[in-house]
Amino acid sequence: MEWGRLTLAGAMAAQEDENWTPVGDPATGETIGYVRMCSEDDTREAVASAHAAFAGWSGEAPQARSAVLRRLAGLISDHTEELATLLTTEQGKPLAESRAEIASAAGYFDFFAEEARRVNGEIVASPRADSRILVMHKPIGVVAAITPWNFPVSMVARKLAPALAAGCTVVLKPAPQTPLCALALAALCRMAGLPEGVLQVLTGDAATIGAVLTQDPRVAFLSFTGSTATGRLLYGQCAITIKKLGLELGGHAPFIVLPDADLDKAATLAVAAKFRNAGQTCVCPNRFFIHDEVYDDFLGRLLQQVDRLVPGDGRNPESTLAPLIDEAALTKVERHVADAVAKGATLTRGGRRAAVGRTWYQATVLENVGPDMLVSCEETFGPVAALSRFTDVEQVKSAVNASQYGLAGYVFGRDISSLLKTAESLDLGMVGINAIHLGLEMAPIGGVKQSGLGREGGHAGILDYCEQQYLLVGL
Ligand code: NAP
């Protein structure tokens, strides 16, 4: 499959030298392919191509863009098994999770195929009889998209679908751990009829590519998903050319179980949310606050489910616990667990590397977690459930709102009044109430505080890729 200057088949066949970089399988450590190290010149060229393609793509009728996106959604669905296998091979998550991610990506293209036809303007009441005020939404221009490795298909789809629907062209830099998924998606874009130049994929050194993307004045919008630290750096770099920014950054989600919660449901969804993708999910719970009255009952149910998790190669249908992406991720998890234990937490389950392979960590449960521990302050990004008891929900709210992060959280209970009051009092962009699957294409995904700027998804999601233009018409 070919796409612009990058060829997936060519990438797989290339030899390792300074112009190529290997892509590994986190489960086995084997090299599964090579991708080009794109240079500053390649990046400028990609921006120039995207800039040149903008007039044509944005000038297409919305119905024509919609048709391409709809075909793309169909192609993604038709290629679910190939894409899911590739995703599991380069990222590690179990195949069932990969299939769900592919379905989510197809859902984004399908949803924004519809939204492409609904970018409506406004006629505002004029103060004068001899004038009219028209407000238009025009595609913003060239979008630079930088994406992480933890959801290498759906994070790309979340940016690409609204950007292309609005009429923008895109230069995409995927994470180095998972570039093949992005290249495969780009190949499907081409098969769907996306014109040449509308999407460029750049692989290689992040700082080199990022410096050009953030400083080139032809890039109008930077859409970034990744850590808060990188988001902060890119925010600064974009200041020079005053770019519009969309930032989807780190999280530190609380999971609160109120005394009247359905404990079976809470424990089942707690394990699903926490251990999906081995805890390498921006919205996965990092801190569990369990009401003292139900703590022991909840813990028993949680441990039963944790004990059923099976660490193993994602291609094996029995496996339910993925490896961590690399050694650095493993070291971070070890540091968080060691810090918690040193400061008085009880290690109830796990706490060590799992023997199945290089980068697996055991499903771990910590109790008696205190506010001064790293697990209470930073994103662990691993399979560690950190539990503490509470009696006063006001103290939990204060602890949650003291965090610099404000991405997602969860509240479980039965009394609708307590649930809504608790959820509304939390400084979070998204709250699951007796529910965990927040990543829906029709909903606004995003965080507050240092978890990000803007929202992805939902009807308003496409407007982020547009600029308003106001026309005052004299009659
Ligand atoms: P990361 O280290 O910030 O990297 C994200 C992307 O940014 C990668 O492609 C990375 O490439 C690139 N990058 C790093 N430095 C750059 C620079 N100077 N210029 C341009 N690009 C640069 O994050 P990650 O470890 O891949 O992803 C995990 C983080 O993403 C977590 O914090 C998670 O919470 C967050 N996340 C947030 C959401 C959300 O919706 N809010 C969704 C998913 C993930 P290199 O690796 O080559 O440096």
XYZ file of C-alpha atoms and ligand atoms in Angstrom:
523
model
C 0.000 0.000 0.000
C 1.415 3.372 -0.939
C 0.881 6.759 0.569
C 2.699 9.887 -0.606
C 6.349 9.724 0.325
C 5.849 6.780 2.686
C 5.237 3.226 1.630
C 4.023 0.691 4.161
C 5.434 -2.283 2.230
C 8.654 -0.362 1.611
C 8.825 0.547 5.260
C 8.650 -3.119 6.215
C 11.393 -4.053 3.743
C 13.848 -1.294 4.572
C 17.204 -1.960 6.190
C 18.234 -0.267 9.374
C 20.421 2.781 8.763
C 20.335 6.381 9.919
C 17.463 7.197 7.537
C 15.245 4.442 8.924
C 14.152 3.550 12.418
C 12.835 0.202 13.650
C 9.349 -0.442 14.974
C 9.139 -3.116 17.654
C 6.593 -5.601 18.951
C 6.349 -4.846 22.694
C 5.344 -8.437 23.451
C 8.390 -10.064 21.886
C 10.862 -7.238 21.416
C 11.197 -8.243 17.752
C 11.547 -5.640 15.020
C 8.445 -5.752 12.848
C 9.316 -3.020 10.361
C 11.186 0.197 9.709
C 9.929 3.686 9.046
C 11.683 6.698 7.569
C 13.331 9.306 9.741
C 11.788 12.353 8.076
C 13.968 15.443 8.100
C 13.185 19.119 8.557
C 13.085 19.430 4.757
C 10.647 16.508 4.506
C 8.457 18.231 7.080
C 8.487 21.546 5.211
C 7.706 19.700 1.997
C 4.786 17.912 3.659
C 3.420 21.217 4.949
C 3.842 22.732 1.470
C 1.934 19.808 -0.114
C -0.843 20.048 2.461
C -0.990 23.796 1.915
C -1.184 23.346 -1.860
C -3.930 20.713 -1.517
C -6.058 22.900 0.770
C -7.786 24.949 -1.925
C -8.960 21.848 -3.775
C -10.123 19.863 -0.746
C -11.817 22.759 1.026
C -13.429 23.735 -2.276
C -15.091 20.320 -2.673
C -18.795 20.174 -1.905
C -19.380 18.934 1.659
C -21.237 15.974 0.125
C -18.075 14.948 -1.740
C -15.969 15.067 1.441
C -18.709 13.217 3.257
C -18.664 10.454 0.633
C -14.891 9.951 1.048
C -15.222 9.725 4.839
C -18.126 7.302 4.579
C -16.130 5.074 2.211
C -13.208 5.274 4.623
C -15.397 4.190 7.557
C -16.514 1.206 5.460
C -12.952 0.295 4.480
C -11.811 0.460 8.104
C -14.650 -1.864 9.128
C -13.902 -4.211 6.202
C -10.233 -4.372 7.261
C -10.929 -4.815 10.968
C -8.968 -8.038 11.344
C -5.858 -6.781 9.495
C -5.869 -3.485 11.360
C -6.544 -5.090 14.754
C -3.709 -7.569 14.219
C -1.329 -4.764 13.247
C -2.441 -2.716 16.268
C -1.892 -5.623 18.655
C 1.469 -6.394 17.068
C 2.912 -2.899 17.440
C 1.080 -1.776 20.579
C 0.464 -4.987 22.532
C -3.182 -4.726 23.635
C -5.376 -7.852 23.429
C -7.026 -8.427 20.043
C -10.518 -7.895 21.476
C -9.467 -4.394 22.630
C -7.867 -3.717 19.233
C -11.074 -4.679 17.434
C -13.033 -2.317 19.688
C -10.565 0.470 18.873
C -10.939 -0.128 15.125
C -14.730 0.026 15.505
C -14.371 3.295 17.398
C -12.163 4.744 14.635
C -14.691 3.739 11.962
C -17.380 5.369 14.127
C -15.496 8.691 14.091
C -15.274 8.727 10.291
C -18.916 7.715 9.971
C -20.078 10.404 12.422
C -18.027 13.182 10.814
C -19.128 12.088 7.323
C -22.546 13.238 8.505
C -21.277 16.356 10.274
C -19.446 17.473 7.087
C -22.861 18.408 5.667
C -23.943 20.365 8.752
C -21.400 23.152 9.086
C -24.077 25.804 9.040
C -23.563 29.508 9.546
C -25.833 32.076 11.117
C -27.699 35.213 10.140
C -27.572 37.533 13.129
C -30.268 40.183 13.692
C -28.817 43.446 12.433
C -29.278 46.728 14.353
C -29.976 48.517 11.021
C -32.545 47.949 8.306
C -29.948 48.575 5.600
C -27.476 45.859 6.629
C -27.255 42.131 7.221
C -24.819 40.194 9.420
C -23.710 36.803 8.182
C -21.499 34.411 10.176
C -19.704 31.697 8.221
C -17.553 28.758 9.369
C -14.583 28.271 7.066
C -12.052 25.407 7.323
C -9.065 26.690 9.257
C -6.369 25.440 6.844
C -3.458 23.062 7.348
C -3.734 21.047 10.571
C -0.717 19.473 12.258
C -1.763 16.400 14.249
C 0.559 14.737 16.764
C -0.666 11.521 18.360
C 0.351 9.046 21.121
C 0.901 5.279 21.033
C -1.755 4.108 23.498
C -4.682 4.324 21.029
C -2.772 4.589 17.751
C -5.809 4.221 15.499
C -8.637 5.951 17.352
C -6.510 8.943 18.449
C -5.620 9.546 14.788
C -9.261 9.081 13.727
C -10.455 11.591 16.340
C -8.374 14.299 14.678
C -8.470 13.224 11.057
C -12.239 12.740 10.800
C -13.369 16.247 11.882
C -10.413 17.940 10.156
C -11.096 16.279 6.783
C -14.848 16.754 7.185
C -14.365 20.492 7.708
C -12.202 20.750 4.572
C -8.793 20.961 6.230
C -5.649 19.192 5.062
C -3.525 17.346 7.631
C 0.126 16.643 8.386
C 0.200 13.790 10.885
C 3.086 12.755 13.131
C 2.203 9.495 14.877
C 4.060 8.131 17.903
C 7.304 6.295 17.080
C 6.110 3.128 18.813
C 3.035 2.830 16.569
C 3.603 4.456 13.168
C 2.453 1.449 11.129
C -1.166 1.829 12.261
C -1.105 5.449 11.090
C 0.431 4.470 7.752
C -2.174 1.735 7.284
C -4.934 4.252 8.003
C -3.377 6.638 5.491
C -3.311 3.867 2.870
C -7.028 3.285 3.463
C -7.647 7.048 3.096
C -6.094 6.835 -0.355
C -8.240 3.801 -1.236
C -11.293 5.768 -0.104
C -10.473 8.475 -2.641
C -8.784 11.113 -0.500
C -6.834 13.258 -2.989
C -3.042 13.255 -2.893
C -1.574 15.890 -0.578
C -4.621 16.137 1.699
C -2.986 13.842 4.265
C 0.743 13.601 4.878
C 2.255 11.222 7.438
C 5.673 12.008 8.869
C 7.650 9.523 10.937
C 10.908 10.261 12.692
C 12.390 12.462 15.354
C 9.664 14.310 17.273
C 11.675 17.410 18.099
C 12.813 17.884 14.473
C 9.346 17.431 12.996
C 7.612 19.241 15.882
C 9.816 22.336 15.553
C 8.776 22.807 11.920
C 5.099 22.002 12.493
C 4.787 24.417 15.398
C 6.691 27.254 13.759
C 5.658 27.092 10.112
C 3.096 29.881 9.566
C 1.282 27.761 6.961
C 0.123 25.427 9.756
C -3.017 27.015 11.194
C -3.940 24.558 13.940
C -1.962 22.123 16.094
C -4.008 19.256 17.436
C -1.989 17.283 19.979
C -2.775 14.271 22.141
C -0.141 13.164 24.607
C 1.394 14.012 27.943
C 0.909 17.314 29.735
C 4.688 17.918 29.659
C 4.862 17.670 25.856
C 1.636 19.654 25.481
C 3.133 22.457 27.552
C 6.267 22.509 25.370
C 4.265 22.599 22.122
C 1.964 25.304 23.515
C 5.057 27.485 23.999
C 6.452 26.689 20.550
C 3.132 27.605 18.913
C 3.147 31.033 20.530
C 5.595 32.322 17.913
C 3.058 31.967 15.099
C -0.056 32.325 17.325
C -1.539 29.000 16.256
C -4.864 27.707 17.341
C -4.336 24.711 19.624
C -6.272 21.637 20.628
C -4.613 19.777 23.497
C -5.741 16.396 24.838
C -3.353 15.772 27.703
C -2.752 13.606 30.730
C -5.348 12.491 33.248
C -5.525 11.265 36.819
C -9.053 9.961 37.053
C -10.760 9.367 40.404
C -13.165 6.432 40.790
C -15.586 7.156 43.627
C -17.847 4.476 45.102
C -20.682 5.937 47.213
C -22.246 3.819 49.994
C -25.397 2.941 48.022
C -23.537 1.768 44.878
C -24.294 -1.481 43.057
C -21.023 -3.109 44.116
C -21.032 -5.877 41.494
C -21.373 -3.310 38.733
C -18.874 -0.922 40.333
C -16.220 -3.646 40.753
C -16.720 -5.052 37.240
C -16.474 -1.633 35.616
C -13.587 -0.621 37.905
C -11.511 -3.545 36.646
C -12.528 -2.952 33.018
C -11.624 0.747 33.229
C -8.415 0.270 35.210
C -6.824 -2.700 33.461
C -7.845 -2.036 29.844
C -4.672 -1.567 27.790
C -2.768 -2.430 31.020
C -3.829 0.888 32.525
C -2.235 2.880 29.694
C -5.335 4.942 29.064
C -5.665 8.677 29.675
C -9.123 8.206 31.228
C -8.305 5.134 33.325
C -8.866 5.501 37.090
C -5.675 6.283 38.956
C -7.236 6.750 42.406
C -10.085 4.766 43.939
C -12.055 6.367 46.774
C -14.350 3.769 48.371
C -16.857 4.616 51.090
C -15.903 2.983 54.386
C -19.310 1.245 54.747
C -18.855 -0.742 51.528
C -15.072 -0.865 51.299
C -14.607 -4.532 52.277
C -17.444 -5.771 50.062
C -16.170 -3.763 47.095
C -12.586 -4.934 47.648
C -13.632 -8.609 47.715
C -15.435 -8.266 44.407
C -12.575 -6.265 42.856
C -9.957 -8.839 43.871
C -12.017 -11.708 42.446
C -11.987 -9.991 39.064
C -8.339 -8.938 39.272
C -7.371 -12.560 39.984
C -9.060 -13.598 36.734
C -6.923 -11.306 34.547
C -4.565 -13.224 32.271
C -1.333 -11.489 31.280
C -0.177 -12.657 27.872
C 0.481 -11.985 24.224
C -2.441 -9.990 22.829
C -2.716 -12.351 19.846
C -3.690 -15.160 22.223
C -7.494 -14.922 22.712
C -7.096 -15.933 26.389
C -4.967 -12.871 27.216
C -6.668 -9.991 28.986
C -3.702 -8.063 30.402
C -1.434 -6.322 27.882
C 2.285 -5.624 28.228
C 3.464 -2.107 28.956
C 4.711 -0.273 25.900
C 8.393 -0.246 26.877
C 10.964 -0.484 29.638
C 10.530 3.206 30.575
C 6.818 2.644 31.215
C 7.626 -0.365 33.381
C 10.186 1.577 35.389
C 7.646 4.332 36.062
C 5.101 1.822 37.388
C 7.761 0.206 39.592
C 8.710 3.619 40.959
C 5.085 4.453 41.806
C 4.482 1.125 43.578
C 7.781 1.285 45.507
C 7.015 4.861 46.593
C 3.515 3.909 47.787
C 4.767 0.905 49.769
C 7.610 2.944 51.289
C 5.072 5.550 52.432
C 2.801 2.980 54.094
C 0.492 1.542 51.417
C -0.408 -2.161 51.641
C 0.404 -4.301 48.614
C -2.654 -6.583 48.338
C -2.046 -8.006 44.855
C 0.813 -7.991 42.352
C 3.626 -5.510 42.745
C 6.170 -7.180 40.456
C 7.004 -7.748 36.800
C 4.926 -10.620 35.421
C 6.953 -13.607 34.254
C 5.171 -13.948 30.876
C 7.458 -11.557 28.999
C 9.701 -8.510 28.975
C 7.354 -5.640 29.743
C 4.424 -7.121 31.646
C 3.584 -5.898 35.111
C 1.274 -7.869 37.387
C -2.252 -6.583 37.977
C -1.618 -4.717 41.207
C -3.867 -3.524 44.032
C -2.598 -1.090 46.665
C -4.595 -0.233 49.805
C -4.254 2.496 52.443
C -3.085 4.900 49.767
C -2.314 8.384 51.086
C -2.349 11.792 49.414
C 1.450 12.222 49.539
C 2.161 9.148 47.404
C 3.112 9.443 43.705
C 0.091 7.317 42.737
C -2.113 10.018 44.277
C -0.472 12.880 42.426
C 0.740 11.626 39.031
C -0.592 9.505 36.212
C 0.785 5.966 36.793
C -0.128 4.684 33.302
C 0.048 1.066 34.386
C -2.031 -1.782 35.883
C -2.119 -0.441 39.429
C -5.369 0.183 41.340
C -4.660 2.499 44.288
C -7.436 2.310 46.906
C -8.338 4.412 49.910
C -11.382 4.588 52.223
C -13.471 7.668 52.887
C -16.326 8.660 55.160
C -16.859 12.268 54.062
C -17.431 12.777 50.338
C -16.555 16.473 50.703
C -12.965 15.467 51.478
C -12.886 13.334 48.335
C -14.129 16.255 46.226
C -11.419 18.501 47.686
C -8.728 15.891 47.001
C -9.916 15.453 43.390
C -10.145 19.182 42.741
C -6.692 19.811 44.224
C -5.127 17.953 41.288
C -3.570 19.824 38.363
C -5.357 17.293 36.122
C -9.028 17.458 35.183
C -9.686 14.972 32.426
C -12.111 12.269 33.568
C -13.613 10.608 36.622
C -16.245 8.107 37.692
C -18.920 8.079 40.369
C -20.903 4.998 41.369
C -24.060 5.068 43.498
C -27.844 4.842 43.298
C -29.233 8.099 44.669
C -29.452 10.347 41.610
C -29.266 13.506 43.668
C -25.949 12.509 45.360
C -24.590 11.255 42.055
C -25.315 14.481 40.201
C -24.168 16.703 43.061
C -20.915 14.786 43.342
C -20.284 14.666 39.576
C -21.065 18.365 39.083
C -18.763 19.422 41.913
C -15.720 17.763 40.311
C -13.430 19.898 38.136
C -13.311 17.326 35.344
C -14.099 17.483 31.638
C -15.914 14.127 31.668
C -17.616 12.095 34.393
C -18.969 8.557 34.023
C -21.912 8.001 36.356
C -22.319 4.244 36.835
C -20.604 3.994 33.432
C -17.052 3.964 32.075
C -17.064 4.061 28.252
C -16.568 7.786 27.775
C -14.846 7.750 24.371
C -17.885 8.166 22.122
C -17.625 10.028 18.835
C -20.873 11.958 19.409
C -19.697 13.314 22.796
C -17.209 16.110 23.579
C -13.980 14.473 24.793
C -11.472 16.621 26.655
C -10.209 17.932 29.941
C -9.916 21.069 32.041
C -6.920 22.547 33.878
C -3.650 20.919 32.762
C -5.490 18.061 31.059
C -6.049 20.127 27.962
C -7.706 22.736 25.822
C -10.771 22.209 23.646
C -12.877 19.126 22.944
C -12.777 16.392 20.315
C -15.935 14.743 19.013
C -19.554 15.773 19.058
C -21.207 18.318 16.811
C -19.004 21.136 18.126
C -15.891 19.031 17.369
C -15.913 19.982 13.689
C -16.143 23.699 14.502
C -12.729 23.519 16.178
C -11.328 22.942 12.682
C -13.079 26.066 11.379
C -12.635 29.790 11.764
C -15.641 32.079 11.967
C -15.858 34.789 9.379
C -18.326 37.615 9.906
C -19.665 39.452 6.853
C -21.424 42.786 7.293
C -23.484 43.356 4.161
C -24.736 46.857 3.392
C -27.922 46.955 1.313
P 4.068 12.009 24.791
O 5.378 11.496 25.251
O 3.690 13.387 25.158
O 4.072 11.827 23.203
C 2.924 12.095 22.415
C 3.373 12.427 21.010
O 4.088 13.660 21.046
C 4.333 11.398 20.403
O 4.058 11.294 19.034
C 5.677 12.032 20.662
O 6.709 11.569 19.832
C 5.336 13.485 20.391
N 6.319 14.446 20.883
C 7.085 14.391 22.001
N 7.881 15.474 22.066
C 7.617 16.231 20.973
C 8.121 17.453 20.463
N 9.093 18.146 21.088
N 7.608 17.926 19.304
C 6.648 17.245 18.649
N 6.144 16.074 19.068
C 6.610 15.578 20.231
O 2.889 11.072 25.276
P 2.798 9.491 25.167
O 3.643 8.881 26.226
O 2.998 9.040 23.766
O 1.248 9.251 25.486
C 0.761 9.076 26.752
C 0.157 10.369 27.274
O -0.898 10.769 26.412
C -0.469 10.193 28.636
O -0.143 11.299 29.435
C -1.965 10.165 28.331
O -2.771 10.547 29.417
C -2.047 11.103 27.186
N -3.279 10.863 26.410
C -4.294 11.769 26.499
C -5.492 11.543 25.810
C -6.648 12.510 25.921
O -7.642 12.330 25.200
N -6.581 13.503 26.784
C -5.623 10.399 25.017
C -4.560 9.503 24.949
C -3.377 9.754 25.644
P 8.043 10.897 20.504
O 7.560 9.739 21.306
O 8.885 10.552 19.348
O 8.700 11.884 21.413
